Amino acid sequence: MSGIYLHVPFCASYCIYCDFYSLLSSPKRMSQYLEAVSREVDCRGDFFKGVSPTRLYIGGGTPSVLPPEILGEIVRKIKFQFFQNVEIEEFTIEANPNDITPDYLKFLQSIGVNRLSMGVQSFCDEHLRWFKRRHSAEGAINAYRMAVEAGFNNISLDLIFGFAHLSDSQWDNNISTILDLRPQHISCYQMSIEKGSELGRLYRKGEYSEPDQDRCANQYYHLSNRLKEAGYDHYEISNFSLPGYHSRHNSSYWQRTPYLGLGPSAHSFDGVSTRLWNPASLAKYSILTDYDQFGETLTETETFNEQIMLGLRQSKGLKISDLDKSLYREVEGVISNLVKSGYLLQEGETIKIPPEKFFISDGIMEQCFL
Ligand code: SF4
């Protein structure tokens, strides 16, 4: 199973915690983007070597700031190049709740979008203002309801926990609100301090401190327990879904299937060991002629470590038989000690991190690396 990711590098404003490659949207930049992406689509026709992709994911940035005529044109080109005789099994677009209107939803349906992902982040206006998000809590709830009314039946909402201004009662309230809405999918991330973000600068100036990790862990497990009680499957460290609604696109990253990334800063993977990436600059991307120019081939050790890291993120874990046998022998002792001490579970040929240890999964994975 393979898929396509299109990166839309525009936002209407910047959030305090983000350092993704993104530009403020302007008509000139968007037409430059349309031209450059169209060229890349034309040149990437043989990426999948005859195997048709089945998923399309449009992320950013904020894809919903693209005018419908530009988004429609890019999607038309992508479909023509890659999905001529294939139905797109999962077609996701990320949208800011503020950009959702009944007309916009109709437009998305007309181009085939069947999954909507909205970055809500919190249902508390005080947090949303501090994050510098464009929407309000009420706006997010209305946007969600509008999407349901329009017929979307696969919606993902994002929340953030683990930041200084989030009290446990506010967090519990955020969880209650999302459960009242009951989206098919919920992604939840701990606030991290990214070097290039405004939060990173505040942190370096001593104007922001992170909450302690025990508090973050409690918030994480509180979320996980409440969502589990409500029938959600905690299928990946940061992701929960109602049965059958896991993200096919993101799962293909964790399962190391091939994907093609289009647009500035997008990454591609051939499903074996080669990664390619486009420059994180619209100007440099727009003059690119060789799309294989920036990339790397993973060594056997890097591939092994990546399999460990991506496999153990998923609650279903990792099949030992998928790993290189001789490399596995080098860490077999460490893994068996982790199993004995309860940090890993082994069920036949499968190893996995028990959900109650997900919060410390990075440390567990590192021990399994070569
Ligand atoms: S979090 Fe999303 S909307 Fe906010 S600046 Fe980053 S890419 Fe743009």
CSV table of C-alpha atoms and ligand atoms in Angstrom, one decimal:
chain,number,residue,atom,x,y,z
A,1,MET,CA,0.0,0.0,0.0
A,2,SER,CA,1.4,3.4,-0.9
A,3,GLY,CA,0.4,7.0,-0.8
A,4,ILE,CA,1.1,10.6,-1.8
A,5,TYR,CA,1.7,13.5,0.6
A,6,LEU,CA,1.3,17.0,-0.8
A,7,HIS,CA,2.8,19.7,1.4
A,8,VAL,CA,1.1,23.1,1.3
A,9,PRO,CA,3.6,25.6,2.8
A,10,PHE,CA,1.3,28.4,3.6
A,11,CYS,CA,-0.3,29.7,6.8
A,12,ALA,CA,-2.4,32.8,7.5
A,13,SER,CA,-0.5,33.3,10.8
A,14,TYR,CA,2.1,31.5,12.8
A,15,CYS,CA,1.4,29.4,15.9
A,16,ILE,CA,3.7,29.9,18.9
A,17,TYR,CA,5.0,26.3,19.1
A,18,CYS,CA,5.6,25.6,15.4
A,19,ASP,CA,8.7,25.7,13.3
A,20,PHE,CA,7.5,23.8,10.2
A,21,TYR,CA,8.5,25.3,6.9
A,22,SER,CA,5.6,27.6,6.1
A,23,LEU,CA,5.1,31.0,4.5
A,24,LEU,CA,2.5,33.6,5.0
A,25,SER,CA,0.0,33.1,2.2
A,26,SER,CA,-0.1,35.6,-0.7
A,27,PRO,CA,-1.6,35.3,-4.3
A,28,LYS,CA,1.9,35.6,-5.8
A,29,ARG,CA,3.4,32.8,-3.8
A,30,MET,CA,0.4,30.6,-4.4
A,31,SER,CA,0.6,30.9,-8.1
A,32,GLN,CA,4.4,30.2,-7.9
A,33,TYR,CA,3.5,27.1,-5.8
A,34,LEU,CA,0.8,25.9,-8.3
A,35,GLU,CA,3.3,26.1,-11.2
A,36,ALA,CA,6.1,24.4,-9.2
A,37,VAL,CA,4.0,21.6,-7.9
A,38,SER,CA,2.4,21.0,-11.3
A,39,ARG,CA,6.0,20.6,-12.7
A,40,GLU,CA,6.9,18.1,-10.0
A,41,VAL,CA,3.7,16.1,-10.6
A,42,ASP,CA,4.6,15.9,-14.3
A,43,CYS,CA,8.1,14.7,-13.5
A,44,ARG,CA,7.3,12.1,-10.8
A,45,GLY,CA,5.1,9.8,-13.0
A,46,ASP,CA,7.4,6.7,-12.5
A,47,PHE,CA,7.9,7.0,-8.8
A,48,PHE,CA,5.7,4.0,-7.9
A,49,LYS,CA,7.1,1.9,-10.7
A,50,GLY,CA,3.8,0.6,-11.9
A,51,VAL,CA,2.2,0.1,-8.5
A,52,SER,CA,-0.7,2.5,-8.0
A,53,PRO,CA,-0.9,4.5,-4.8
A,54,THR,CA,-4.2,4.3,-2.9
A,55,ARG,CA,-4.0,7.3,-0.5
A,56,LEU,CA,-3.7,11.0,-0.8
A,57,TYR,CA,-2.9,13.3,2.1
A,58,ILE,CA,-2.8,17.1,1.9
A,59,GLY,CA,-1.0,18.6,4.8
A,60,GLY,CA,0.9,21.7,5.8
A,61,GLY,CA,1.1,24.5,6.6
A,62,THR,CA,-2.6,25.1,6.3
A,63,PRO,CA,-3.9,23.6,3.1
A,64,SER,CA,-7.3,25.2,3.7
A,65,VAL,CA,-5.8,28.7,3.0
A,66,LEU,CA,-5.2,27.6,-0.6
A,67,PRO,CA,-8.0,29.1,-2.9
A,68,PRO,CA,-10.3,26.3,-4.1
A,69,GLU,CA,-9.3,26.9,-7.8
A,70,ILE,CA,-5.6,26.3,-7.0
A,71,LEU,CA,-6.2,23.3,-4.8
A,72,GLY,CA,-8.7,21.9,-7.3
A,73,GLU,CA,-6.2,22.3,-10.1
A,74,ILE,CA,-3.4,20.5,-8.2
A,75,VAL,CA,-5.7,17.7,-7.2
A,76,ARG,CA,-6.8,17.3,-10.8
A,77,LYS,CA,-3.2,17.0,-11.9
A,78,ILE,CA,-2.3,14.5,-9.2
A,79,LYS,CA,-5.4,12.3,-10.0
A,80,PHE,CA,-4.6,12.4,-13.7
A,81,GLN,CA,-1.0,11.4,-13.1
A,82,PHE,CA,-1.4,8.8,-10.3
A,83,PHE,CA,-5.0,7.8,-9.8
A,84,GLN,CA,-6.4,7.3,-13.3
A,85,ASN,CA,-7.8,3.9,-12.8
A,86,VAL,CA,-7.8,3.7,-9.1
A,87,GLU,CA,-10.2,4.8,-6.4
A,88,ILE,CA,-8.5,6.9,-3.7
A,89,GLU,CA,-9.1,4.8,-0.6
A,90,GLU,CA,-8.3,7.6,1.8
A,91,PHE,CA,-8.1,11.2,0.8
A,92,THR,CA,-7.3,13.5,3.8
A,93,ILE,CA,-7.0,17.2,4.0
A,94,GLU,CA,-5.9,19.2,7.0
A,95,ALA,CA,-8.0,22.3,7.6
A,96,ASN,CA,-8.1,25.1,10.1
A,97,PRO,CA,-11.5,25.2,11.8
A,98,ASN,CA,-11.7,28.9,10.8
A,99,ASP,CA,-11.7,28.1,7.1
A,100,ILE,CA,-14.6,25.7,7.3
A,101,THR,CA,-17.8,26.8,5.7
A,102,PRO,CA,-20.6,24.8,4.1
A,103,ASP,CA,-19.4,25.9,0.6
A,104,TYR,CA,-15.8,24.9,1.3
A,105,LEU,CA,-16.9,21.5,2.6
A,106,LYS,CA,-19.0,21.0,-0.6
A,107,PHE,CA,-15.9,21.9,-2.6
A,108,LEU,CA,-13.8,19.4,-0.7
A,109,GLN,CA,-16.4,16.6,-1.4
A,110,SER,CA,-16.5,17.6,-5.0
A,111,ILE,CA,-12.7,16.9,-5.4
A,112,GLY,CA,-13.0,13.6,-3.5
A,113,VAL,CA,-11.8,14.4,0.0
A,114,ASN,CA,-13.3,11.7,2.4
A,115,ARG,CA,-11.3,12.5,5.5
A,116,LEU,CA,-10.9,15.8,7.3
A,117,SER,CA,-8.2,16.6,9.9
A,118,MET,CA,-8.7,19.6,12.0
A,119,GLY,CA,-6.1,21.1,14.4
A,120,VAL,CA,-8.3,22.0,17.3
A,121,GLN,CA,-5.4,21.8,19.9
A,122,SER,CA,-7.6,22.9,22.9
A,123,PHE,CA,-11.2,23.8,23.7
A,124,CYS,CA,-10.1,26.6,26.0
A,125,ASP,CA,-9.9,30.1,24.4
A,126,GLU,CA,-7.2,31.2,26.8
A,127,HIS,CA,-4.9,28.4,25.4
A,128,LEU,CA,-5.9,29.1,21.8
A,129,ARG,CA,-5.0,32.8,22.2
A,130,TRP,CA,-1.6,31.9,23.7
A,131,PHE,CA,-1.0,29.4,20.9
A,132,LYS,CA,-1.9,32.2,18.4
A,133,ARG,CA,-4.4,29.9,16.7
A,134,ARG,CA,-6.9,31.6,14.5
A,135,HIS,CA,-10.0,29.8,15.8
A,136,SER,CA,-11.9,29.9,19.0
A,137,ALA,CA,-13.2,26.9,20.9
A,138,GLU,CA,-16.7,27.6,19.8
A,139,GLY,CA,-15.5,28.0,16.2
A,140,ALA,CA,-13.8,24.6,16.3
A,141,ILE,CA,-17.0,22.9,17.7
A,142,ASN,CA,-19.1,24.7,15.0
A,143,ALA,CA,-16.7,23.7,12.3
A,144,TYR,CA,-16.8,20.0,13.4
A,145,ARG,CA,-20.6,20.0,13.5
A,146,MET,CA,-20.7,21.7,10.1
A,147,ALA,CA,-18.5,18.9,8.6
A,148,VAL,CA,-20.7,16.2,10.2
A,149,GLU,CA,-23.8,17.9,8.8
A,150,ALA,CA,-22.2,18.0,5.4
A,151,GLY,CA,-21.7,14.3,5.5
A,152,PHE,CA,-18.1,13.8,6.5
A,153,ASN,CA,-17.9,10.6,8.5
A,154,ASN,CA,-14.2,10.3,9.0
A,155,ILE,CA,-12.9,13.3,10.9
A,156,SER,CA,-9.7,13.6,13.0
A,157,LEU,CA,-9.2,16.2,15.7
A,158,ASP,CA,-5.9,17.1,17.3
A,159,LEU,CA,-5.2,18.1,20.9
A,160,ILE,CA,-2.1,19.3,22.7
A,161,PHE,CA,-1.2,18.5,26.3
A,162,GLY,CA,1.9,19.0,28.5
A,163,PHE,CA,2.2,22.8,28.3
A,164,ALA,CA,2.7,25.1,31.3
A,165,HIS,CA,-0.7,26.8,31.2
A,166,LEU,CA,-2.7,23.5,31.1
A,167,SER,CA,-4.3,22.6,34.4
A,168,ASP,CA,-5.4,19.0,35.0
A,169,SER,CA,-9.1,20.2,35.2
A,170,GLN,CA,-8.8,22.1,31.9
A,171,TRP,CA,-7.3,18.9,30.3
A,172,ASP,CA,-10.1,16.8,31.7
A,173,ASN,CA,-12.6,19.3,30.2
A,174,ASN,CA,-10.8,19.2,26.8
A,175,ILE,CA,-11.1,15.4,26.9
A,176,SER,CA,-14.8,15.6,27.8
A,177,THR,CA,-15.5,18.0,25.0
A,178,ILE,CA,-13.8,15.9,22.4
A,179,LEU,CA,-15.6,12.8,23.6
A,180,ASP,CA,-19.0,14.6,23.4
A,181,LEU,CA,-18.1,15.4,19.7
A,182,ARG,CA,-16.9,11.8,19.2
A,183,PRO,CA,-14.8,12.2,16.1
A,184,GLN,CA,-13.6,9.0,14.4
A,185,HIS,CA,-10.0,9.8,15.1
A,186,ILE,CA,-8.0,11.8,17.7
A,187,SER,CA,-4.4,12.7,17.6
A,188,CYS,CA,-2.7,14.1,20.7
A,189,TYR,CA,0.7,15.5,21.0
A,190,GLN,CA,2.8,16.7,24.0
A,191,MET,CA,3.9,20.3,23.5
A,192,SER,CA,7.6,20.3,22.5
A,193,ILE,CA,9.9,23.2,22.3
A,194,GLU,CA,11.1,23.6,18.7
A,195,LYS,CA,14.2,25.6,18.2
A,196,GLY,CA,12.9,27.8,15.4
A,197,SER,CA,9.5,28.5,17.1
A,198,GLU,CA,8.5,31.6,19.1
A,199,LEU,CA,8.1,29.3,22.1
A,200,GLY,CA,11.7,28.2,21.6
A,201,ARG,CA,12.8,31.9,21.8
A,202,LEU,CA,10.7,32.5,24.9
A,203,TYR,CA,12.2,29.4,26.5
A,204,ARG,CA,15.8,30.5,25.7
A,205,LYS,CA,15.0,33.9,27.3
A,206,GLY,CA,13.7,32.2,30.4
A,207,GLU,CA,10.2,33.3,29.7
A,208,TYR,CA,8.7,29.9,29.4
A,209,SER,CA,9.3,26.7,31.4
A,210,GLU,CA,8.0,23.3,30.7
A,211,PRO,CA,5.8,21.5,33.2
A,212,ASP,CA,7.5,18.5,34.9
A,213,GLN,CA,7.4,15.2,33.1
A,214,ASP,CA,5.3,13.4,35.8
A,215,ARG,CA,2.5,15.9,35.2
A,216,CYS,CA,2.7,15.4,31.4
A,217,ALA,CA,2.7,11.6,31.9
A,218,ASN,CA,-0.4,11.9,34.1
A,219,GLN,CA,-2.2,14.0,31.4
A,220,TYR,CA,-1.2,11.5,28.8
A,221,TYR,CA,-2.4,8.4,30.7
A,222,HIS,CA,-5.6,10.3,31.7
A,223,LEU,CA,-6.3,10.9,28.1
A,224,SER,CA,-5.5,7.3,27.1
A,225,ASN,CA,-7.7,5.8,29.9
A,226,ARG,CA,-10.7,8.0,29.1
A,227,LEU,CA,-10.5,7.4,25.4
A,228,LYS,CA,-10.1,3.7,25.9
A,229,GLU,CA,-13.2,3.6,28.2
A,230,ALA,CA,-15.1,5.5,25.4
A,231,GLY,CA,-14.2,2.8,22.9
A,232,TYR,CA,-11.2,4.3,21.1
A,233,ASP,CA,-8.3,2.1,20.1
A,234,HIS,CA,-4.9,3.5,21.2
A,235,TYR,CA,-3.3,2.2,18.1
A,236,GLU,CA,-0.2,4.4,18.0
A,237,ILE,CA,1.6,6.4,20.7
A,238,SER,CA,-0.1,9.7,19.7
A,239,ASN,CA,-3.2,8.4,17.9
A,240,PHE,CA,-6.6,6.9,18.8
A,241,SER,CA,-9.4,5.8,16.6
A,242,LEU,CA,-12.8,4.3,16.7
A,243,PRO,CA,-12.7,0.7,15.2
A,244,GLY,CA,-11.8,0.8,11.6
A,245,TYR,CA,-10.8,4.5,11.4
A,246,HIS,CA,-7.1,4.4,12.0
A,247,SER,CA,-5.2,6.8,9.6
A,248,ARG,CA,-4.2,4.6,6.6
A,249,HIS,CA,-1.8,7.3,5.4
A,250,ASN,CA,0.1,7.7,8.7
A,251,SER,CA,0.1,3.9,9.2
A,252,SER,CA,2.0,3.6,5.9
A,253,TYR,CA,4.8,5.8,7.5
A,254,TRP,CA,5.0,3.5,10.4
A,255,GLN,CA,4.9,0.4,8.2
A,256,ARG,CA,7.6,1.7,5.9
A,257,THR,CA,5.5,1.4,2.7
A,258,PRO,CA,6.5,3.7,-0.2
A,259,TYR,CA,5.2,7.3,-0.3
A,260,LEU,CA,5.8,10.2,-2.5
A,261,GLY,CA,6.1,13.6,-1.0
A,262,LEU,CA,5.2,16.6,-3.3
A,263,GLY,CA,5.9,20.2,-2.6
A,264,PRO,CA,8.6,22.2,-0.7
A,265,SER,CA,10.1,20.3,2.2
A,266,ALA,CA,8.1,17.1,1.5
A,267,HIS,CA,9.9,13.7,2.0
A,268,SER,CA,9.6,10.6,-0.1
A,269,PHE,CA,10.5,6.9,0.7
A,270,ASP,CA,10.9,4.0,-1.7
A,271,GLY,CA,9.7,1.4,0.9
A,272,VAL,CA,13.2,-0.1,1.2
A,273,SER,CA,16.0,2.2,2.1
A,274,THR,CA,16.0,5.4,0.0
A,275,ARG,CA,14.7,8.7,1.2
A,276,LEU,CA,14.4,11.8,-0.8
A,277,TRP,CA,13.4,15.3,0.2
A,278,ASN,CA,12.6,18.6,-1.5
A,279,PRO,CA,14.2,21.8,-0.3
A,280,ALA,CA,12.4,23.6,2.5
A,281,SER,CA,12.2,26.8,0.4
A,282,LEU,CA,9.6,27.7,-2.2
A,283,ALA,CA,12.2,29.7,-4.1
A,284,LYS,CA,14.7,26.7,-4.3
A,285,TYR,CA,11.9,24.2,-4.9
A,286,SER,CA,10.5,26.3,-7.8
A,287,ILE,CA,13.7,26.0,-9.8
A,288,LEU,CA,14.4,22.4,-9.0
A,289,THR,CA,14.9,20.2,-12.1
A,290,ASP,CA,16.3,17.0,-10.5
A,291,TYR,CA,13.9,15.7,-7.8
A,292,ASP,CA,16.3,12.9,-6.8
A,293,GLN,CA,19.0,15.4,-5.9
A,294,PHE,CA,18.5,15.5,-2.2
A,295,GLY,CA,18.4,12.2,-0.5
A,296,GLU,CA,20.1,9.4,1.4
A,297,THR,CA,20.3,5.6,1.3
A,298,LEU,CA,19.9,4.1,4.8
A,299,THR,CA,22.6,1.7,6.0
A,300,GLU,CA,21.5,-1.7,7.3
A,301,THR,CA,22.0,-0.4,10.8
A,302,GLU,CA,19.9,2.7,10.2
A,303,THR,CA,17.2,0.6,8.6
A,304,PHE,CA,17.2,-1.7,11.6
A,305,ASN,CA,16.9,1.1,14.0
A,306,GLU,CA,14.2,2.7,12.0
A,307,GLN,CA,12.2,-0.5,11.9
A,308,ILE,CA,12.5,-0.7,15.7
A,309,MET,CA,11.5,3.0,16.1
A,310,LEU,CA,8.5,2.9,13.8
A,311,GLY,CA,7.3,-0.6,14.7
A,312,LEU,CA,7.3,0.0,18.4
A,313,ARG,CA,5.3,3.2,18.0
A,314,GLN,CA,2.3,1.0,17.1
A,315,SER,CA,0.3,-0.9,19.7
A,316,LYS,CA,0.4,-4.0,17.4
A,317,GLY,CA,4.2,-3.9,17.7
A,318,LEU,CA,6.9,-5.3,15.5
A,319,LYS,CA,7.4,-8.7,14.0
A,320,ILE,CA,10.9,-10.0,14.8
A,321,SER,CA,10.9,-11.9,11.5
A,322,ASP,CA,10.8,-8.6,9.7
A,323,LEU,CA,14.2,-7.6,11.2
A,324,ASP,CA,17.6,-8.7,9.8
A,325,LYS,CA,18.4,-11.9,11.7
A,326,SER,CA,22.1,-11.3,12.3
A,327,LEU,CA,21.5,-7.7,13.5
A,328,TYR,CA,18.7,-8.8,15.7
A,329,ARG,CA,21.0,-11.3,17.4
A,330,GLU,CA,23.1,-8.3,18.6
A,331,VAL,CA,20.2,-6.8,20.6
A,332,GLU,CA,18.5,-10.0,21.5
A,333,GLY,CA,19.9,-10.0,25.1
A,334,VAL,CA,18.8,-6.4,25.6
A,335,ILE,CA,15.3,-7.1,24.3
A,336,SER,CA,14.9,-10.2,26.4
A,337,ASN,CA,15.9,-8.2,29.6
A,338,LEU,CA,13.3,-5.5,28.6
A,339,VAL,CA,10.7,-8.2,28.3
A,340,LYS,CA,11.6,-9.7,31.7
A,341,SER,CA,11.4,-6.2,33.3
A,342,GLY,CA,8.0,-5.5,31.7
A,343,TYR,CA,9.2,-2.7,29.4
A,344,LEU,CA,8.4,-4.8,26.4
A,345,LEU,CA,5.8,-7.6,25.8
A,346,GLN,CA,6.6,-10.6,23.6
A,347,GLU,CA,3.8,-12.5,22.0
A,348,GLY,CA,5.2,-15.2,19.8
A,349,GLU,CA,7.1,-13.5,17.1
A,350,THR,CA,5.9,-10.0,18.0
A,351,ILE,CA,7.4,-7.5,20.4
A,352,LYS,CA,5.5,-4.4,21.6
A,353,ILE,CA,5.6,-1.7,24.2
A,354,PRO,CA,2.8,-2.1,26.7
A,355,PRO,CA,0.4,0.9,26.5
A,356,GLU,CA,1.1,1.8,30.2
A,357,LYS,CA,4.7,2.4,29.1
A,358,PHE,CA,4.0,4.4,26.0
A,359,PHE,CA,4.9,7.7,27.6
A,360,ILE,CA,8.5,6.5,28.1
A,361,SER,CA,8.7,4.7,24.7
A,362,ASP,CA,11.6,6.8,23.4
A,363,GLY,CA,13.9,5.5,26.2
A,364,ILE,CA,12.7,1.9,25.6
A,365,MET,CA,13.3,2.1,21.8
A,366,GLU,CA,16.7,3.7,22.3
A,367,GLN,CA,17.8,0.7,24.3
A,368,CYS,CA,16.8,-1.6,21.4
A,369,PHE,CA,18.9,0.4,18.8
A,370,LEU,CA,22.1,-0.9,17.4
B,1,SF4,S1,0.9,24.7,13.5
B,1,SF4,FE1,0.0,24.6,11.5
B,1,SF4,S2,-1.2,26.5,11.3
B,1,SF4,FE2,0.2,26.8,13.0
B,1,SF4,S3,2.0,27.8,12.0
B,1,SF4,FE3,2.4,25.6,12.1
B,1,SF4,S4,1.8,24.8,10.2
B,1,SF4,FE4,0.9,26.9,10.4
